[in-house]
mmCIF file of C-alpha atoms in Angstrom:
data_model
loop_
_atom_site.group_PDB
_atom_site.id
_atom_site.type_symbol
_atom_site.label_atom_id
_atom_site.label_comp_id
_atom_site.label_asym_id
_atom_site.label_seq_id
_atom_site.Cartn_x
_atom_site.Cartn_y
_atom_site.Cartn_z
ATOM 1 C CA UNK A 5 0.180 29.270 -26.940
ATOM 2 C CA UNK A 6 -2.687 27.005 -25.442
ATOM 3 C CA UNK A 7 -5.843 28.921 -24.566
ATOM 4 C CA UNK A 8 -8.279 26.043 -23.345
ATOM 5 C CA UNK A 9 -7.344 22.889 -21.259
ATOM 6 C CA UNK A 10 -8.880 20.494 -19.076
ATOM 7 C CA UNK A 11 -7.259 18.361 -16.032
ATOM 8 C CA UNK A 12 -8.374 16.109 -13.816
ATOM 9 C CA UNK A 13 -6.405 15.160 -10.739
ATOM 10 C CA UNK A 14 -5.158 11.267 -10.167
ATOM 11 C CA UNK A 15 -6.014 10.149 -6.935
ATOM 12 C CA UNK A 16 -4.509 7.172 -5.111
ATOM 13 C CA UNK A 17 -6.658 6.189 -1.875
ATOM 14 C CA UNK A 18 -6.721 9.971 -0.162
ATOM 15 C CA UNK A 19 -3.579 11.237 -1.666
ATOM 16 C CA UNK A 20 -3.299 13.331 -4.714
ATOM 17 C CA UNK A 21 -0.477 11.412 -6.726
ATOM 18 C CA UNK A 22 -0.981 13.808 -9.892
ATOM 19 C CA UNK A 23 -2.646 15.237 -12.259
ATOM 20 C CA UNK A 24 -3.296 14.708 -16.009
ATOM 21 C CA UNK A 25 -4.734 17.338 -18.832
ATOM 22 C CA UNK A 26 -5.144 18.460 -22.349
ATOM 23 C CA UNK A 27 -4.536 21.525 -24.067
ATOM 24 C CA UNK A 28 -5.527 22.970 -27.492
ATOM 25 C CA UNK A 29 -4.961 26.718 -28.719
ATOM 26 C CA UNK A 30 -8.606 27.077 -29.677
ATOM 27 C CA UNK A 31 -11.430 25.458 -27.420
ATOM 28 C CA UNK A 32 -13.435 24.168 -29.904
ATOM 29 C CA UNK A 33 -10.617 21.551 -30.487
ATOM 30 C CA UNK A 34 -11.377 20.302 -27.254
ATOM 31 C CA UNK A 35 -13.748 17.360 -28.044
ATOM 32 C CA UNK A 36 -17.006 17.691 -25.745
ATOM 33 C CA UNK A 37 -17.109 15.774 -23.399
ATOM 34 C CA UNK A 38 -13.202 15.733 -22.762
ATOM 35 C CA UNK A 39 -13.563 16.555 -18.862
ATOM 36 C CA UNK A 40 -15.729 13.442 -18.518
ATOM 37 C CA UNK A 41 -13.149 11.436 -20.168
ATOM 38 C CA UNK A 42 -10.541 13.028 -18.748
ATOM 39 C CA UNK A 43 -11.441 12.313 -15.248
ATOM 40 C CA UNK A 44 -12.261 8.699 -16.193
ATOM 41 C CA UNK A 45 -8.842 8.124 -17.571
ATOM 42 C CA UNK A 46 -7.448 10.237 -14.394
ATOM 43 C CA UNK A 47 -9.404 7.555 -12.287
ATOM 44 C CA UNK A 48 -8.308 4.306 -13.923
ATOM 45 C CA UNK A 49 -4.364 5.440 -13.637
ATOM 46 C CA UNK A 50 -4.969 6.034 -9.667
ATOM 47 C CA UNK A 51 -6.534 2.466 -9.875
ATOM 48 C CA UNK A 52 -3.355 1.105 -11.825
ATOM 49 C CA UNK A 53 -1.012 2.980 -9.116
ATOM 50 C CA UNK A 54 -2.985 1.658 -6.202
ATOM 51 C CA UNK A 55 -3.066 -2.018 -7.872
ATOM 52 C CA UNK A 56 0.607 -2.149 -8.258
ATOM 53 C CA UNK A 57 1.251 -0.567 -4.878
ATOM 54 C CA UNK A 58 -0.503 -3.298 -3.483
ATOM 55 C CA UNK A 59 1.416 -6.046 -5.444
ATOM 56 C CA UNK A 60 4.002 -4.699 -4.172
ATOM 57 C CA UNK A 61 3.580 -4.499 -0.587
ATOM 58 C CA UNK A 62 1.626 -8.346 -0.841
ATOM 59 C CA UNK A 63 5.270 -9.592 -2.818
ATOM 60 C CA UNK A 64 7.131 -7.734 0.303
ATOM 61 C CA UNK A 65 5.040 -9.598 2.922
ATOM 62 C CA UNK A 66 4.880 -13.083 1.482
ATOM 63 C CA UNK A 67 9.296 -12.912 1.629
ATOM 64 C CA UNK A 68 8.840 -11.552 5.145
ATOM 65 C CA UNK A 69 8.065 -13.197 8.852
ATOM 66 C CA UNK A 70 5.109 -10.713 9.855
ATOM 67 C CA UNK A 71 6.439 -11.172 13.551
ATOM 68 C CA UNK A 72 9.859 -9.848 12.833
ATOM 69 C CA UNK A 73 10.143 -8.755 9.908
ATOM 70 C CA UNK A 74 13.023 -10.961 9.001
ATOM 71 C CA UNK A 75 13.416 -12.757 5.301
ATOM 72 C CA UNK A 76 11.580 -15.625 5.908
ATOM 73 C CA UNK A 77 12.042 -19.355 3.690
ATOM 74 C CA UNK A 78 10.422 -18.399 0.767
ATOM 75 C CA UNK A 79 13.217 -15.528 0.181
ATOM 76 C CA UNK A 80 15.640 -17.860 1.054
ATOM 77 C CA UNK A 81 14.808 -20.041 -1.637
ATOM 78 C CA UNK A 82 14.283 -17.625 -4.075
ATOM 79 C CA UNK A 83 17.619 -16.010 -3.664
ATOM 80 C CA UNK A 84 18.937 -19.424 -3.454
ATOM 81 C CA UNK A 85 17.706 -20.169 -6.844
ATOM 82 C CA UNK A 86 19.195 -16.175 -8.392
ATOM 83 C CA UNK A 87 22.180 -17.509 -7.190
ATOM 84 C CA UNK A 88 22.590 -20.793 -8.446
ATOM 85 C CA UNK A 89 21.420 -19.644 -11.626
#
C-alpha cells in the first residue's frame, strides 16, 4: 500500500487534460524536491499536448478553403498522389 504521493495536474491552455503523480510506501523514498519536478514534467506534457493540437488544427487548415470549408487543391493533390501510389 502507498502512503506518500505527489501529483501535479497537466494543463492544456485553461483546461485540465490530466494529471500525473508518484507514489512510494514510505515518504522518505520520495526524492525532495519531487513536487517541483513533478509539476515541471506535468507542465512540459501540457506543452507537448498543446503543440501537437496545434499541428493539427494548422495541417487541417492548410487542406481546407477558410471561406467554406471545402478540401481545397492542396488536398486534392495529396490524395491524388495516396492514390496513385
Amino acid at each position: 500500500p502507498y502512503r506518500s504521493g505527489v501529483a501535479a495536474p497537466i494543463a492544456v491552455g485553461p483546461l485540465l487534460w490530466g494529471a500525473i503523480g508518484a507514489a512510494a510506501s514510505r515518504p522518505e523514498l520520495l526524492a525532495p524536491g519531487s513536487e517541483e519536478r513533478l509539476a515541471h514534467l506535468a507542465e512540459l506534457v501540457g506543452v507537448a499536448i498543446a503543440n501537437a493540437d496545434a499541428r493539427r488544427q494548422l495541417a487541417a487548415q492548410a487542406a481546407s478553403d477558410p471561406l467554406t470549408g471545402l478540401p481545397n487543391r492542396r488536398a486534392l493533390e495529396e490524395r491524388l498522389e495516396e492514390a496513385v501510389a
